[in-house]
């Protein structure tokens, strides 16, 4: 055995050759900052898209098939930014080929597919598998997480996130044949627009124990998937929460409120305020001598800056993980949590009942197949004006 180990050689890379699969809005955005040198020790060498013209990316290698790019030998890693259902198949193809994979959100369209992708990743532990959840790099959420994990907020008892600042017009939905369909996306506002918020929610508070979703399908748009959502959540410690989202409401709201036994955090309008109790509210209640007394509080505004190019921060971390073994900010396997939350809110709504977590991924996959089979939508795709979508990154 020692002799056999002696012949094993580790190949040391000094640079990561990266390919992007999927050159829609987000793929082009990634390509722009990479070509501008915003990620060190990373060279964009190839791009791939089945339909978009890519000649202007020459002299980069051009592909029309993602698996062909993966098997070409031209890349060490890929960034997968295709329509949702391809994330699983391309992710698996990359990992099995020993090509490191960064997958855009969602890592899969549904939980059962995410489980398949994660199982393959576990079989190839030396191949780096990351999820593009760049909101984890934002100082506002990092500070909230530090307050929670540091005990400053006490035990969480309630959270509310009104997250309706996702307004989209009909032009958005007709800009791609895959958009807002069960077959093309697997869901609507939950799986597409606010999946980053669902990832952030569970990253901060953990996964709830049960969920009751109320989803309206195509309330505001000519689509078959959910565009207006209210969900009730319960955690194992008794904490409760409400998550509200919509792609048809304007002016929208983005207000995140977390209440703990030691105070309340409110994140809204680019301000983070902490109203801190001097005494734990439950302990105060037990020991107070007056029926209408309240703990004294401190009202604190917590300053923060915005992250600079958060997507590039995530990709730099991915490159560092490949070359140096740096821990990932968002390991790909953690992407299953936001997928499960998006799935269960719709599944609960369609069933008309509360669903315990972890949910049965196979049951939702079967429901989704029925929705696809019964779909009567005939999608018309139209050319629409180009727009700057980057304002939607920071929520």
Tab-separated table of C-alpha atoms in Angstrom, residues 77-303:
chain	number	residue	atom	x	y	z
A	77	UNK	CA	-14.276	24.541	-14.329
A	78	UNK	CA	-17.648	25.688	-15.595
A	79	UNK	CA	-20.202	28.242	-14.503
A	80	UNK	CA	-23.678	26.910	-15.355
A	81	UNK	CA	-26.151	29.693	-16.142
A	82	UNK	CA	-28.680	27.935	-18.354
A	83	UNK	CA	-32.456	27.596	-17.897
A	84	UNK	CA	-33.195	25.785	-14.633
A	85	UNK	CA	-33.838	22.210	-15.676
A	86	UNK	CA	-30.411	21.969	-17.311
A	87	UNK	CA	-28.609	22.817	-14.072
A	88	UNK	CA	-28.909	19.261	-12.797
A	89	UNK	CA	-27.860	17.425	-15.957
A	90	UNK	CA	-24.976	19.771	-16.725
A	91	UNK	CA	-23.867	19.832	-13.100
A	92	UNK	CA	-23.771	16.050	-13.003
A	93	UNK	CA	-21.925	15.898	-16.340
A	94	UNK	CA	-19.277	18.323	-15.060
A	95	UNK	CA	-18.738	16.612	-11.716
A	96	UNK	CA	-18.504	13.164	-13.300
A	97	UNK	CA	-15.935	14.532	-15.754
A	98	UNK	CA	-13.841	15.974	-12.917
A	99	UNK	CA	-14.690	19.539	-13.969
A	100	UNK	CA	-15.363	21.905	-11.085
A	101	UNK	CA	-18.881	23.382	-11.192
A	102	UNK	CA	-20.351	26.663	-10.017
A	103	UNK	CA	-24.125	26.527	-10.540
A	104	UNK	CA	-26.328	29.601	-10.782
A	105	UNK	CA	-29.527	29.624	-8.748
A	106	UNK	CA	-31.407	27.396	-8.422
A	107	UNK	CA	-29.044	24.429	-8.299
A	108	UNK	CA	-32.015	22.404	-9.626
A	109	UNK	CA	-35.658	23.020	-10.479
A	110	UNK	CA	-36.916	20.684	-7.781
A	111	UNK	CA	-35.693	18.906	-4.682
A	112	UNK	CA	-35.475	15.417	-6.162
A	113	UNK	CA	-33.154	16.680	-8.910
A	114	UNK	CA	-31.103	18.582	-6.323
A	115	UNK	CA	-30.710	15.345	-4.374
A	116	UNK	CA	-29.417	13.605	-7.519
A	117	UNK	CA	-26.910	16.382	-8.166
A	118	UNK	CA	-25.696	16.415	-4.572
A	119	UNK	CA	-25.313	12.611	-4.538
A	120	UNK	CA	-22.969	12.834	-7.534
A	121	UNK	CA	-21.023	15.662	-5.885
A	122	UNK	CA	-20.542	13.491	-2.798
A	123	UNK	CA	-19.070	10.777	-5.018
A	124	UNK	CA	-16.485	13.263	-6.334
A	125	UNK	CA	-15.294	15.113	-3.214
A	126	UNK	CA	-12.190	16.525	-4.891
A	127	UNK	CA	-14.273	18.303	-7.512
A	128	UNK	CA	-15.466	21.668	-6.200
A	129	UNK	CA	-19.227	22.239	-6.344
A	130	UNK	CA	-20.435	25.740	-5.520
A	131	UNK	CA	-23.727	27.641	-5.607
A	132	UNK	CA	-23.989	31.242	-6.805
A	133	UNK	CA	-25.724	32.716	-3.742
A	134	UNK	CA	-24.062	36.104	-3.744
A	135	UNK	CA	-26.386	37.704	-1.178
A	136	UNK	CA	-24.290	35.888	1.446
A	137	UNK	CA	-21.462	38.313	0.628
A	138	UNK	CA	-23.558	41.394	1.421
A	139	UNK	CA	-22.417	43.048	4.689
A	140	UNK	CA	-26.032	43.760	5.703
A	141	UNK	CA	-26.825	40.050	5.911
A	142	UNK	CA	-23.444	39.147	7.336
A	143	UNK	CA	-24.086	41.587	10.193
A	144	UNK	CA	-27.560	40.166	10.781
A	145	UNK	CA	-26.088	36.673	10.890
A	146	UNK	CA	-23.397	37.743	13.340
A	147	UNK	CA	-26.022	39.240	15.665
A	148	UNK	CA	-28.023	36.013	15.531
A	149	UNK	CA	-25.119	33.587	15.978
A	150	UNK	CA	-23.501	35.812	18.609
A	151	UNK	CA	-26.619	35.719	20.767
A	152	UNK	CA	-27.265	39.480	20.619
A	153	UNK	CA	-30.819	38.875	19.422
A	154	UNK	CA	-31.554	36.141	21.937
A	155	UNK	CA	-33.793	33.308	20.787
A	156	UNK	CA	-35.603	34.070	17.515
A	157	UNK	CA	-39.367	34.128	18.011
A	158	UNK	CA	-40.663	35.649	14.766
A	159	UNK	CA	-39.550	36.787	11.352
A	160	UNK	CA	-41.388	38.484	8.509
A	161	UNK	CA	-40.040	39.180	5.053
A	162	UNK	CA	-42.224	41.213	2.722
A	163	UNK	CA	-40.296	40.785	-0.490
A	164	UNK	CA	-42.505	42.134	-3.246
A	165	UNK	CA	-40.037	44.387	-5.053
A	166	UNK	CA	-39.829	41.964	-7.990
A	167	UNK	CA	-42.153	43.681	-10.460
A	168	UNK	CA	-42.043	42.206	-13.962
A	169	UNK	CA	-44.027	43.160	-17.075
A	170	UNK	CA	-45.484	40.853	-19.710
A	171	UNK	CA	-42.521	41.773	-21.914
A	172	UNK	CA	-40.206	40.042	-19.446
A	173	UNK	CA	-42.136	36.780	-19.605
A	174	UNK	CA	-42.350	36.657	-23.411
A	175	UNK	CA	-38.607	37.302	-23.776
A	176	UNK	CA	-37.842	33.581	-23.433
A	177	UNK	CA	-39.777	30.426	-24.205
A	178	UNK	CA	-38.685	28.775	-20.979
A	179	UNK	CA	-39.718	31.621	-18.700
A	180	UNK	CA	-42.680	31.239	-16.312
A	181	UNK	CA	-43.590	27.713	-17.397
A	182	UNK	CA	-43.667	24.485	-15.393
A	183	UNK	CA	-41.634	22.759	-18.106
A	184	UNK	CA	-39.060	25.509	-18.584
A	185	UNK	CA	-38.552	26.782	-15.034
A	186	UNK	CA	-40.424	24.510	-12.668
A	187	UNK	CA	-41.907	27.486	-10.866
A	188	UNK	CA	-42.365	31.246	-10.861
A	189	UNK	CA	-41.447	34.101	-8.563
A	190	UNK	CA	-40.249	31.750	-5.810
A	191	UNK	CA	-37.858	29.719	-7.944
A	192	UNK	CA	-36.680	32.554	-10.164
A	193	UNK	CA	-36.875	36.036	-8.683
A	194	UNK	CA	-36.629	35.584	-4.912
A	195	UNK	CA	-34.702	32.328	-4.547
A	196	UNK	CA	-31.738	34.312	-3.205
A	197	UNK	CA	-33.983	35.650	-0.456
A	198	UNK	CA	-35.093	32.126	0.432
A	199	UNK	CA	-31.441	31.068	0.625
A	200	UNK	CA	-30.678	34.042	2.864
A	201	UNK	CA	-33.683	33.307	5.073
A	202	UNK	CA	-32.573	29.739	5.795
A	203	UNK	CA	-28.902	30.783	6.048
A	204	UNK	CA	-29.884	33.170	8.842
A	205	UNK	CA	-32.668	31.295	10.640
A	206	UNK	CA	-32.282	27.677	9.552
A	207	UNK	CA	-34.891	25.560	7.831
A	208	UNK	CA	-38.430	25.664	9.212
A	209	UNK	CA	-40.189	22.524	10.411
A	210	UNK	CA	-43.456	23.087	8.549
A	211	UNK	CA	-44.791	25.376	5.835
A	212	UNK	CA	-48.238	26.443	4.661
A	213	UNK	CA	-48.172	28.207	1.322
A	214	UNK	CA	-50.834	30.298	-0.392
A	215	UNK	CA	-49.827	30.821	-4.021
A	216	UNK	CA	-51.766	32.458	-6.827
A	217	UNK	CA	-50.882	31.219	-10.294
A	218	UNK	CA	-50.854	33.828	-13.040
A	219	UNK	CA	-52.753	36.398	-11.007
A	220	UNK	CA	-51.006	39.375	-12.609
A	221	UNK	CA	-49.554	37.907	-15.809
A	222	UNK	CA	-50.447	35.553	-18.651
A	223	UNK	CA	-48.388	32.754	-17.099
A	224	UNK	CA	-49.118	29.383	-15.507
A	225	UNK	CA	-46.796	29.576	-12.486
A	226	UNK	CA	-47.005	31.485	-9.207
A	227	UNK	CA	-46.611	35.274	-9.295
A	228	UNK	CA	-48.138	36.148	-5.898
A	229	UNK	CA	-47.249	34.280	-2.684
A	230	UNK	CA	-47.878	34.380	1.055
A	231	UNK	CA	-46.382	31.591	3.150
A	232	UNK	CA	-46.525	30.804	6.859
A	233	UNK	CA	-43.539	29.044	8.446
A	234	UNK	CA	-42.870	27.375	11.800
A	235	UNK	CA	-39.491	26.414	13.251
A	236	UNK	CA	-38.742	23.596	15.659
A	237	UNK	CA	-38.125	26.033	18.538
A	238	UNK	CA	-41.605	27.533	18.142
A	239	UNK	CA	-40.548	30.564	16.107
A	240	UNK	CA	-42.988	31.611	13.390
A	241	UNK	CA	-42.592	33.510	10.164
A	242	UNK	CA	-44.345	34.925	7.132
A	243	UNK	CA	-42.776	35.245	3.685
A	244	UNK	CA	-44.552	37.356	1.054
A	245	UNK	CA	-43.465	37.800	-2.547
A	246	UNK	CA	-44.896	38.979	-5.850
A	247	UNK	CA	-43.780	39.804	-9.378
A	248	UNK	CA	-46.920	41.839	-10.056
A	249	UNK	CA	-46.959	44.382	-7.229
A	250	UNK	CA	-45.649	47.910	-7.606
A	251	UNK	CA	-44.484	49.888	-5.763
A	252	UNK	CA	-42.986	46.860	-4.082
A	253	UNK	CA	-41.700	46.472	-0.547
A	254	UNK	CA	-38.542	44.892	0.813
A	255	UNK	CA	-38.827	44.768	4.603
A	256	UNK	CA	-37.110	42.069	6.652
A	257	UNK	CA	-37.987	41.965	10.332
A	258	UNK	CA	-36.535	39.518	12.854
A	259	UNK	CA	-37.694	39.509	16.467
A	260	UNK	CA	-35.775	37.772	19.211
A	261	UNK	CA	-36.120	37.710	22.966
A	262	UNK	CA	-33.442	40.425	23.212
A	263	UNK	CA	-34.809	42.804	20.583
A	264	UNK	CA	-35.843	43.435	17.001
A	265	UNK	CA	-33.912	43.860	13.757
A	266	UNK	CA	-35.485	45.706	10.829
A	267	UNK	CA	-33.800	45.884	7.429
A	268	UNK	CA	-35.555	48.255	5.039
A	269	UNK	CA	-34.642	51.093	2.666
A	270	UNK	CA	-30.924	50.321	2.959
A	271	UNK	CA	-31.007	50.785	6.731
A	272	UNK	CA	-30.473	48.169	9.424
A	273	UNK	CA	-31.922	49.100	12.828
A	274	UNK	CA	-31.580	47.117	16.038
A	275	UNK	CA	-33.929	47.898	18.905
A	276	UNK	CA	-32.244	46.051	21.756
A	277	UNK	CA	-33.906	45.088	25.000
A	278	UNK	CA	-31.779	45.655	28.084
A	279	UNK	CA	-33.328	42.480	29.525
A	280	UNK	CA	-34.589	39.335	27.822
A	281	UNK	CA	-38.308	39.926	27.244
A	282	UNK	CA	-39.376	36.562	28.674
A	283	UNK	CA	-37.263	36.974	31.800
A	284	UNK	CA	-38.549	40.535	32.208
A	285	UNK	CA	-42.142	39.308	31.987
A	286	UNK	CA	-41.526	36.701	34.669
A	287	UNK	CA	-39.935	39.104	37.144
A	288	UNK	CA	-41.722	42.424	36.517
A	289	UNK	CA	-43.916	43.832	39.316
A	290	UNK	CA	-46.113	45.947	37.009
A	291	UNK	CA	-48.559	44.673	34.400
A	292	UNK	CA	-47.786	47.302	31.730
A	293	UNK	CA	-44.015	47.585	32.188
A	294	UNK	CA	-41.576	47.016	29.322
A	295	UNK	CA	-37.805	46.570	29.254
A	296	UNK	CA	-35.777	49.661	28.471
A	297	UNK	CA	-34.380	49.590	24.953
A	298	UNK	CA	-31.501	50.964	22.921
A	299	UNK	CA	-32.291	52.013	19.360
A	300	UNK	CA	-29.202	51.426	17.230
A	301	UNK	CA	-28.605	52.008	13.528
A	302	UNK	CA	-26.046	49.514	12.267
A	303	UNK	CA	-24.058	50.916	9.319
